[in-house]
XYZ file of C-alpha atoms in Angstrom:
647
model
C 114.000 -16.587 -50.993
C 111.884 -18.724 -52.918
C 110.015 -16.758 -55.343
C 107.023 -18.056 -54.033
C 107.652 -15.988 -50.625
C 104.382 -13.977 -50.235
C 104.374 -10.524 -49.938
C 103.243 -11.046 -46.497
C 106.672 -11.814 -45.539
C 108.363 -8.347 -47.253
C 109.354 -6.103 -44.512
C 106.840 -3.276 -42.774
C 108.145 0.326 -43.387
C 107.506 1.239 -39.829
C 109.527 -1.477 -38.432
C 112.412 -0.684 -41.367
C 115.689 0.340 -38.419
C 118.580 2.802 -40.139
C 120.249 5.619 -40.394
C 120.115 6.449 -43.826
C 117.407 7.880 -45.699
C 115.774 4.484 -47.656
C 113.815 5.690 -51.476
C 111.978 3.058 -51.387
C 109.614 4.044 -48.465
C 106.543 5.220 -47.972
C 106.991 9.576 -46.606
C 105.910 10.070 -43.382
C 104.212 13.037 -44.550
C 103.089 12.782 -47.315
C 101.026 9.893 -45.300
C 99.928 12.134 -43.157
C 98.502 14.726 -46.093
C 97.124 11.638 -47.358
C 95.408 10.541 -44.218
C 94.097 15.042 -43.065
C 90.957 14.360 -46.320
C 88.959 16.903 -48.697
C 88.207 19.037 -46.324
C 90.902 21.598 -47.156
C 89.561 21.558 -50.658
C 86.033 22.411 -49.531
C 86.728 25.286 -47.123
C 89.833 26.411 -50.331
C 85.720 26.271 -52.617
C 83.057 28.098 -50.266
C 85.947 30.703 -50.146
C 86.218 31.302 -54.197
C 82.420 31.070 -54.482
C 81.395 33.145 -52.078
C 84.126 36.016 -53.848
C 83.132 35.027 -56.629
C 79.318 35.360 -55.707
C 80.056 38.983 -53.921
C 81.455 39.854 -58.157
C 78.804 38.972 -59.589
C 76.498 41.021 -56.756
C 78.676 43.746 -57.606
C 78.455 43.856 -61.899
C 74.465 43.031 -61.361
C 74.283 46.481 -59.096
C 77.037 47.998 -61.343
C 75.007 47.269 -64.043
C 71.073 48.175 -61.893
C 73.151 51.436 -61.471
C 74.542 52.177 -64.764
C 71.537 51.355 -67.089
C 68.751 50.214 -65.226
C 69.321 53.338 -63.046
C 70.707 55.497 -65.429
C 68.204 58.663 -65.367
C 67.875 58.674 -61.887
C 71.283 58.482 -60.623
C 72.538 61.286 -63.559
C 68.501 63.567 -61.947
C 69.976 62.962 -59.045
C 73.378 63.957 -59.755
C 72.286 67.030 -60.993
C 70.246 67.889 -58.077
C 73.622 67.503 -56.130
C 75.382 70.416 -57.932
C 72.412 72.877 -60.023
C 70.183 74.254 -56.645
C 67.485 76.712 -57.752
C 66.203 79.943 -56.442
C 62.455 79.500 -56.962
C 60.023 83.175 -58.363
C 57.386 83.305 -56.919
C 54.960 84.424 -60.174
C 52.113 86.963 -59.602
C 48.547 86.002 -58.990
C 46.065 86.541 -61.144
C 43.808 89.830 -60.953
C 39.957 88.925 -59.903
C 37.475 91.299 -61.968
C 34.108 92.289 -62.372
C 32.319 92.113 -65.717
C 32.750 95.220 -66.315
C 36.764 95.465 -65.674
C 36.715 96.988 -62.370
C 39.504 95.248 -59.753
C 38.446 93.187 -57.302
C 41.362 91.716 -56.476
C 45.195 91.991 -57.238
C 48.608 91.846 -56.436
C 50.884 94.855 -55.471
C 54.651 93.884 -55.246
C 56.388 94.265 -51.931
C 59.736 93.891 -50.167
C 60.324 91.132 -47.170
C 63.715 92.002 -45.326
C 65.802 88.966 -44.816
C 69.272 88.338 -42.614
C 71.962 86.136 -43.760
C 73.489 84.903 -39.978
C 76.914 83.538 -41.937
C 76.864 87.189 -43.138
C 76.501 88.584 -39.491
C 78.737 86.289 -37.495
C 79.718 89.872 -34.998
C 77.541 90.908 -32.274
C 78.809 93.789 -32.681
C 76.928 94.210 -36.966
C 73.782 92.541 -36.346
C 72.895 94.857 -32.912
C 74.320 97.554 -34.977
C 71.902 96.944 -38.373
C 69.005 95.794 -35.713
C 69.371 99.640 -34.553
C 69.287 101.001 -37.769
C 66.907 98.861 -39.419
C 64.080 98.714 -36.399
C 62.733 102.383 -36.655
C 62.401 101.669 -40.078
C 59.998 98.834 -40.075
C 58.078 100.373 -36.977
C 59.872 97.975 -34.850
C 61.362 97.413 -30.982
C 64.717 97.627 -31.750
C 64.759 94.448 -28.744
C 62.248 92.457 -31.135
C 64.093 93.018 -33.958
C 67.791 92.240 -32.074
C 66.191 89.085 -31.297
C 65.422 87.587 -34.616
C 68.624 88.438 -35.443
C 70.629 86.367 -32.996
C 68.001 83.286 -32.642
C 70.073 81.277 -34.448
C 73.769 82.820 -34.369
C 76.487 80.896 -33.740
C 80.593 81.978 -34.250
C 81.424 80.010 -37.188
C 83.131 81.831 -40.069
C 81.742 82.097 -43.113
C 81.767 79.213 -45.434
C 84.096 79.975 -48.098
C 82.938 80.780 -52.165
C 83.873 77.101 -54.288
C 85.243 73.811 -52.821
C 88.550 74.749 -54.608
C 88.635 77.577 -51.650
C 88.080 74.975 -48.840
C 91.052 73.767 -46.792
C 91.753 69.436 -47.318
C 89.052 67.929 -44.788
C 87.508 70.553 -43.444
C 84.537 70.792 -42.048
C 81.372 71.844 -42.712
C 80.177 75.265 -41.398
C 78.671 75.295 -37.999
C 75.282 76.998 -38.510
C 72.737 75.070 -40.334
C 71.678 75.585 -44.039
C 67.356 76.091 -42.558
C 69.390 78.755 -39.395
C 71.041 80.741 -41.914
C 68.480 83.236 -43.259
C 65.538 84.880 -41.144
C 62.846 86.698 -41.959
C 62.724 89.896 -40.411
C 59.917 91.377 -42.256
C 57.235 89.845 -44.792
C 54.890 92.257 -47.108
C 56.882 95.524 -46.356
C 56.081 98.865 -49.123
C 58.680 99.701 -51.569
C 59.922 102.391 -50.500
C 61.257 101.607 -47.653
C 62.680 98.657 -48.527
C 64.986 101.010 -50.820
C 65.356 103.684 -47.497
C 66.601 99.940 -46.547
C 68.496 99.055 -48.671
C 70.110 102.847 -48.608
C 71.825 102.321 -45.646
C 73.717 99.061 -47.681
C 74.470 96.814 -44.317
C 76.238 93.821 -44.545
C 73.665 90.501 -44.574
C 70.590 92.068 -45.008
C 68.915 91.279 -48.478
C 65.632 91.365 -50.076
C 63.166 88.765 -51.212
C 60.047 90.404 -54.309
C 57.236 88.967 -52.856
C 53.547 90.717 -53.703
C 51.007 91.036 -51.318
C 46.866 90.414 -52.559
C 45.229 93.220 -51.464
C 41.693 94.103 -52.230
C 40.707 97.455 -52.821
C 36.443 97.552 -53.096
C 37.222 96.805 -49.312
C 34.188 93.819 -48.361
C 32.548 94.173 -52.211
C 31.522 90.793 -52.931
C 33.863 89.781 -50.213
C 32.028 86.036 -50.057
C 32.353 85.910 -53.707
C 36.173 86.282 -53.586
C 37.207 85.454 -50.374
C 40.606 85.534 -49.402
C 44.355 84.661 -50.215
C 47.367 84.751 -48.238
C 50.903 83.026 -47.655
C 49.792 79.146 -48.889
C 47.240 80.376 -52.002
C 43.446 80.605 -51.648
C 41.310 80.485 -48.314
C 38.195 80.570 -48.643
C 35.460 82.157 -51.706
C 36.801 81.623 -55.015
C 40.330 83.103 -54.613
C 40.004 79.124 -53.348
C 38.221 77.866 -55.132
C 40.254 79.400 -58.835
C 43.332 78.790 -57.011
C 45.019 76.416 -59.487
C 44.489 78.857 -62.524
C 45.355 81.790 -60.626
C 48.329 80.961 -58.818
C 50.626 81.077 -61.988
C 54.015 78.989 -62.467
C 56.511 79.520 -60.924
C 59.896 80.342 -62.883
C 63.540 79.444 -61.154
C 66.983 80.565 -61.394
C 69.840 77.683 -61.782
C 73.030 78.069 -58.724
C 76.238 75.642 -58.948
C 77.272 74.851 -55.887
C 80.033 72.633 -53.993
C 79.695 69.510 -52.248
C 78.713 71.276 -49.061
C 75.981 72.829 -51.204
C 78.118 76.335 -50.746
C 77.320 78.714 -54.423
C 80.141 78.733 -56.382
C 81.662 82.215 -56.747
C 82.818 83.245 -59.962
C 86.741 84.652 -60.692
C 85.431 87.860 -59.975
C 83.716 86.358 -56.795
C 80.377 87.210 -57.064
C 77.477 84.568 -57.091
C 75.843 84.358 -60.810
C 73.092 82.220 -61.763
C 73.637 80.352 -64.378
C 70.204 80.297 -66.274
C 66.749 80.411 -65.583
C 63.374 79.761 -66.406
C 60.770 82.865 -65.869
C 57.513 82.222 -64.081
C 53.942 82.172 -65.576
C 51.810 84.786 -63.710
C 47.952 83.327 -62.745
C 45.034 84.077 -65.400
C 42.450 86.742 -64.695
C 39.659 86.196 -63.732
C 37.086 88.820 -64.816
C 32.810 87.073 -63.347
C 29.033 88.547 -64.176
C 29.705 90.455 -60.547
C 28.227 93.762 -61.129
C 30.017 96.166 -58.914
C 27.124 98.439 -59.415
C 24.132 96.277 -57.971
C 25.858 94.217 -56.083
C 26.643 97.673 -53.874
C 23.061 98.062 -53.939
C 22.242 94.627 -52.682
C 25.050 95.380 -49.496
C 23.349 98.188 -48.970
C 20.516 97.600 -48.321
C 21.428 94.036 -46.701
C 23.296 96.772 -44.515
C 19.486 99.105 -43.851
C 17.499 95.030 -43.120
C 20.315 94.596 -40.414
C 20.500 97.536 -38.776
C 15.856 98.190 -38.917
C 15.529 94.580 -37.796
C 18.207 93.412 -36.467
C 17.890 90.012 -37.980
C 20.974 87.201 -36.921
C 21.554 87.358 -41.039
C 20.263 88.512 -44.406
C 21.042 87.329 -48.308
C 21.221 88.281 -51.527
C 21.100 87.038 -54.801
C 20.557 88.436 -58.399
C 20.381 86.543 -61.101
C 20.080 87.334 -65.330
C 17.114 85.028 -65.294
C 18.751 83.728 -69.559
C 21.966 82.866 -68.044
C 22.099 81.998 -65.516
C 24.556 84.271 -64.220
C 24.966 85.710 -61.182
C 24.617 89.721 -61.088
C 25.051 89.968 -57.015
C 25.742 87.854 -54.788
C 25.246 89.928 -50.693
C 26.207 88.041 -47.325
C 25.612 90.130 -43.915
C 27.476 90.034 -41.304
C 30.285 90.670 -43.565
C 34.172 91.415 -43.656
C 37.628 93.012 -45.031
C 39.297 90.563 -46.600
C 42.350 93.073 -46.422
C 42.295 91.864 -42.937
C 40.015 88.441 -42.362
C 41.468 87.650 -39.129
C 39.621 90.349 -37.100
C 36.396 88.778 -38.166
C 35.210 85.760 -36.968
C 34.374 82.977 -39.460
C 30.721 83.479 -39.279
C 31.148 86.063 -40.327
C 32.799 84.546 -43.536
C 30.265 81.563 -44.491
C 28.385 82.445 -48.095
C 25.379 81.985 -46.166
C 24.200 82.001 -49.680
C 25.174 78.365 -51.084
C 25.999 76.909 -47.715
C 23.231 77.670 -45.371
C 19.578 75.894 -45.623
C 16.131 77.086 -44.604
C 12.764 75.886 -44.309
C 11.421 78.400 -47.902
C 7.776 78.710 -46.707
C 5.251 80.095 -48.776
C 7.891 81.135 -51.591
C 7.389 77.670 -52.161
C 3.802 77.700 -53.888
C 5.116 79.272 -56.536
C 6.337 75.999 -58.309
C 3.447 73.715 -56.921
C 1.426 76.256 -58.732
C 3.143 75.908 -61.811
C 3.512 72.492 -62.089
C -0.271 71.858 -61.083
C -1.081 74.317 -63.839
C 1.537 73.051 -66.185
C 0.082 69.077 -66.056
C -3.967 70.655 -65.432
C -4.878 69.919 -62.300
C -6.014 73.332 -61.478
C -7.443 76.121 -63.631
C -7.036 79.432 -63.400
C -10.304 81.008 -62.496
C -11.052 78.074 -60.353
C -12.439 78.755 -57.016
C -11.274 77.153 -53.789
C -12.907 77.299 -50.455
C -9.651 78.318 -48.214
C -11.879 77.449 -44.501
C -12.016 80.705 -42.749
C -8.019 80.192 -41.683
C -8.561 77.071 -40.355
C -9.097 73.427 -42.092
C -9.006 70.234 -40.106
C -7.882 67.477 -41.394
C -8.330 65.311 -38.223
C -4.912 64.812 -37.189
C -3.818 68.038 -38.093
C -5.435 71.575 -38.259
C -3.376 73.470 -41.246
C -4.057 77.580 -40.124
C -4.485 81.321 -42.356
C -2.320 84.106 -41.608
C -5.780 85.512 -41.875
C -9.524 84.285 -42.339
C -9.905 83.864 -46.171
C -13.589 82.430 -47.738
C -13.601 81.817 -50.972
C -10.227 82.771 -53.122
C -9.857 82.365 -56.981
C -6.242 79.964 -58.090
C -4.432 83.159 -58.440
C -5.523 85.135 -55.487
C -4.347 81.246 -52.837
C -0.774 82.430 -54.389
C -1.327 86.479 -54.475
C -2.772 86.150 -50.015
C -0.092 82.969 -49.551
C -3.181 80.744 -47.529
C -1.443 77.650 -46.644
C -4.991 76.299 -47.045
C -5.685 77.023 -49.934
C -2.216 75.970 -51.406
C -2.075 72.314 -49.516
C -5.501 72.065 -51.499
C -3.380 72.699 -54.989
C -0.660 69.878 -53.549
C -2.942 68.340 -52.540
C -4.485 67.260 -56.294
C -0.327 66.202 -57.729
C -0.440 63.459 -54.600
C 3.207 62.705 -52.866
C 4.375 61.704 -55.918
C 3.318 64.741 -58.068
C 4.869 66.975 -55.404
C 8.479 64.478 -55.301
C 8.449 65.121 -59.121
C 8.317 69.207 -58.664
C 11.209 68.670 -55.786
C 14.003 67.533 -58.315
C 12.204 69.335 -61.920
C 13.635 72.181 -59.721
C 16.879 71.296 -58.574
C 16.235 71.046 -54.851
C 18.075 68.302 -53.058
C 21.005 68.312 -55.499
C 24.051 70.492 -56.398
C 23.002 74.252 -58.773
C 26.661 73.366 -60.344
C 28.389 76.514 -59.484
C 31.631 75.068 -58.390
C 32.100 76.741 -55.147
C 33.022 75.224 -52.393
C 31.123 74.856 -49.816
C 27.768 74.645 -51.357
C 24.592 72.737 -49.701
C 22.456 70.630 -52.112
C 20.854 67.562 -50.138
C 18.096 69.221 -47.555
C 15.553 67.182 -48.901
C 14.091 63.606 -47.397
C 13.545 60.539 -49.690
C 10.753 60.120 -50.950
C 10.049 57.005 -48.830
C 10.261 59.035 -46.024
C 7.145 61.080 -46.620
C 4.357 60.257 -44.972
C 0.469 61.758 -46.499
C 1.131 64.702 -43.532
C 4.268 65.797 -45.813
C 1.301 66.675 -49.066
C 0.442 69.533 -46.810
C 3.331 70.871 -45.001
C 5.703 70.057 -48.238
C 2.597 71.701 -50.489
C 3.237 75.519 -48.376
C 7.091 74.920 -48.053
C 7.811 72.536 -44.921
C 9.490 69.801 -44.234
C 11.762 70.850 -47.142
C 15.325 73.129 -47.050
C 16.667 75.177 -49.559
C 19.429 77.321 -50.085
C 18.978 81.111 -51.555
C 21.137 79.620 -54.597
C 18.398 76.989 -55.268
C 15.853 78.816 -54.401
C 16.430 81.892 -57.278
C 17.477 79.102 -58.790
C 14.422 77.824 -59.381
C 12.525 80.902 -59.579
C 14.147 81.725 -62.956
C 13.000 78.698 -64.547
C 9.222 79.821 -63.225
C 9.830 83.103 -64.767
C 11.408 82.889 -68.208
C 9.698 80.952 -69.839
C 10.904 77.074 -68.502
C 14.030 76.846 -68.546
C 16.297 75.442 -65.369
C 19.600 77.240 -66.468
C 22.775 76.057 -64.436
C 24.068 78.956 -62.383
C 27.204 81.125 -62.977
C 29.958 83.053 -61.138
C 32.618 83.075 -64.062
C 32.560 85.310 -67.111
C 35.549 84.979 -68.319
C 38.867 83.539 -68.347
C 42.103 85.639 -69.350
C 46.103 84.937 -69.643
C 48.632 87.360 -69.106
C 48.407 87.501 -73.111
C 44.594 89.082 -73.337
C 44.119 85.941 -74.928
C 40.313 84.306 -73.662
C 40.200 80.780 -72.752
C 37.152 80.568 -71.200
C 33.854 82.612 -72.149
C 30.376 82.285 -70.372
C 27.636 80.669 -72.357
C 24.062 79.655 -70.357
C 23.882 75.778 -69.836
C 20.134 75.401 -69.380
C 19.503 71.239 -67.201
C 16.649 70.913 -68.146
C 12.599 72.152 -69.416
C 10.558 72.575 -66.186
C 7.373 73.232 -67.304
C 6.204 74.892 -70.592
C 6.430 78.598 -71.871
C 2.258 78.819 -71.769
C 2.079 77.686 -68.173
C 5.517 80.187 -67.502
C 3.886 83.042 -68.907
C 0.470 82.478 -66.923
C 2.659 81.883 -63.461
C 4.197 86.097 -63.858
C 0.396 86.656 -64.329
C -0.029 85.330 -60.864
C 3.456 86.145 -59.224
C 2.304 90.237 -61.093
C -0.857 89.573 -58.336
C 1.036 89.755 -54.926
C 2.468 93.056 -56.000
C -0.803 94.381 -56.954
C -3.343 96.009 -54.271
C -4.337 93.150 -51.848
C -1.171 90.627 -52.431
C 1.690 89.823 -49.693
C 4.099 91.521 -51.895
C 2.219 95.405 -51.831
C 5.838 96.969 -50.726
C 7.586 96.148 -53.391
C 5.570 98.306 -55.752
C 7.340 100.226 -58.184
C 6.317 103.368 -60.438
C 8.915 102.225 -63.476
C 9.092 98.685 -64.124
C 6.552 96.466 -63.146
C 7.667 94.045 -60.197
C 6.274 90.721 -59.425
C 7.419 87.562 -57.286
C 6.145 85.766 -54.475
C 6.310 86.201 -50.000
C 7.691 83.898 -47.523
C 7.505 83.279 -43.909
C 9.038 80.214 -42.557
C 8.777 79.660 -39.210
C 12.077 77.815 -37.738
C 12.360 74.651 -36.157
C 13.486 75.696 -32.207
C 16.762 74.096 -31.126
C 16.059 73.279 -28.182
C 11.851 71.730 -28.111
C 12.003 70.625 -31.825
C 9.033 72.147 -32.872
C 8.383 75.364 -35.145
C 8.613 78.342 -32.923
C 6.332 81.462 -32.402
C 9.862 83.865 -31.981
C 12.293 82.977 -34.566
C 11.080 83.187 -38.808
C 13.189 83.944 -41.969
C 11.589 86.813 -44.035
C 11.947 86.434 -47.510
C 11.203 87.607 -51.003
C 11.947 86.596 -54.515
C 11.107 88.474 -56.936
C 11.557 89.702 -60.855
C 11.588 91.713 -63.926
C 10.241 93.629 -65.830
C 7.291 91.191 -66.153
C 6.515 91.282 -69.565
C 9.198 90.321 -70.103
C 11.741 89.417 -66.859
C 16.149 89.900 -66.580
C 16.617 89.761 -63.503
C 15.720 88.137 -60.703
C 16.450 88.789 -57.420
C 15.954 86.765 -53.573
C 16.286 88.421 -50.256
C 15.778 86.218 -46.954
C 16.285 87.461 -43.160
C 17.005 85.697 -40.886
C 15.676 85.945 -37.541
C 14.497 89.087 -37.733
C 13.555 90.751 -34.486
C 9.678 90.748 -34.041
C 8.736 92.964 -32.336
C 9.532 95.067 -35.809
C 8.819 93.159 -38.575
C 9.244 89.703 -39.457
C 6.376 88.816 -42.476
C 8.701 88.898 -46.499
C 6.581 91.372 -47.298
C 8.155 93.760 -44.546
C 11.652 92.733 -43.910
C 12.441 91.831 -47.810
C 10.145 93.725 -50.330
C 11.946 97.323 -50.360
C 15.281 95.772 -49.916
C 14.103 93.599 -53.492
C 11.987 96.886 -54.885
C 15.656 98.834 -54.726
C 17.526 96.003 -55.778
C 16.145 95.662 -58.747
C 15.740 99.111 -59.665
C 18.830 99.625 -60.018
C 19.366 96.028 -61.663
C 16.854 97.575 -64.462
C 19.197 100.519 -64.710
C 22.311 99.128 -65.543
C 20.546 97.150 -67.921
C 19.378 100.094 -68.667
C 15.953 98.216 -69.708
C 13.300 100.815 -70.524
C 11.232 101.983 -67.754
C 7.097 101.942 -68.672
C 6.126 105.206 -70.055
C 4.852 108.569 -67.766
C 0.977 107.505 -68.661
C 1.910 104.251 -66.961
C 3.726 105.234 -64.166
C 1.108 107.897 -63.054
C -1.778 105.173 -63.850
C 0.051 102.033 -60.982
C 0.928 104.982 -58.868
C -2.934 106.252 -59.200
C -3.949 102.351 -58.454
C -2.234 101.425 -55.706
C -2.584 104.836 -53.719
C -6.344 103.636 -54.709
C -5.434 101.231 -52.652
C -3.677 102.569 -49.950
C -0.032 101.695 -50.651
């Protein structure tokens, strides 16, 4: 072959024949691999990438757990290793202003059964037969409780070390292990059961709320159950009264079984003692409260009303010395009374005040010098025709003085007094005295919005509101406002808590009078005291509130109720009331009694149904507060004047 031979003339590998290996020719296997392409390398890269990503994800998660969530998991680990047994705190006591106990807790025991320790039927039946007579329970009822969640499982080992490897947890669930046989039993009964030394029977220390004075001030205090305060101040002050529970710490294994010590006992490692609730001292005076409730019971028996209320307030501080409602209930057994009987009507119920509202209109009219007490008013002989309506008086009066309009409770005279105020001035009266607004007493269920917006008032409202219609108030609102009329013109926020102390006796709160605003001047207040004193003098509608020892003033009210069927004023349903204060020259107390729907055939006027009760409550209040009575000569003269008038 010449040097000029072409490469194409060389023999091809696939045409070479021969039986021996040829070192020069390309390998067939090499050529096969070379022709497969890059797919294997891609697959290998993907697998390696996935593995690296998995390791990266696990590393990130490990970093998150170890660093970012270290505290969370550390706490969770501790919760798994340690269990806590709560120790109930003792609920704080409630007492009156003189530390007479009205509510407190007494130690009680709760009997429990551990079903894991009472696995045999014979043990449960024997325990039921021994315990039932002491608990005054049928044996069958106790057996039913003991057999409710029973199983044939064996008791759990004392510690995880003694558990066989791979052992399954006991069949009886943790929540079904303990059965409550009886709650809140007397300690002497519990001691008798303890003396039996029955295996599996244990006890929990508890407290039972008790009300040693029975239904005294029940609507104020309310009541408390297993879930805390349910009504009244028990509910309102529950965060202060319930205290903070303590606890004991026990170690447990992974199956949540308590780990026993070497001697076989299970003891707490550490613990925190409970912190008892605070002590609440009320402004209520049990002596005045008792008299108020007795007077309401007399009214209930004599006039058979749907309900009645009584409020007594210190005019210079706003402190409530009595707050009574009938019908009442026993807080020791609240379920035995209807829900309606447990309602504190002095705070929750609205009513039209009627003639008692005339005092507020008169006070602002005098304050703004729109009227003088010496002026005379024509009361139209009992019927004033306005064109679109006619106003009536209970009695036909002719010409009356400003004072006599209030003393004799003339609707026509009161409407004429309101006419000089105008609608805007009358709206000012409502707002100045706090009607339509919460009193701020911080009592559950208080209602306040019984006043229609000003824009919904009509020209007719000028006369209706002036004599106590078209406006609704609560007894608490009215008593609070009356205090401002006679105490020198200051509206105080009503208070019912005197002081709060902790278990060490440290005072955390003490009542301080909280004024809302000045409503009228001291001079106008002094004039109003003289005007309201006329109501209880001869010829006034409140003569039955006459008291020889202390001079009483006030205002009666007899308001028609709206018939729920006809939506018109009823001729058979009334609210009779009287708001009195004493002494007239230097007022200390205001007392309001309202009587809802007294029997019309027996009596329904405020002067008839409410005045005697107010007199007796104020008489008791003056005695309790050590207010000096009038001298003997003054009392004789007052009695003589009353006799001359036929009172």
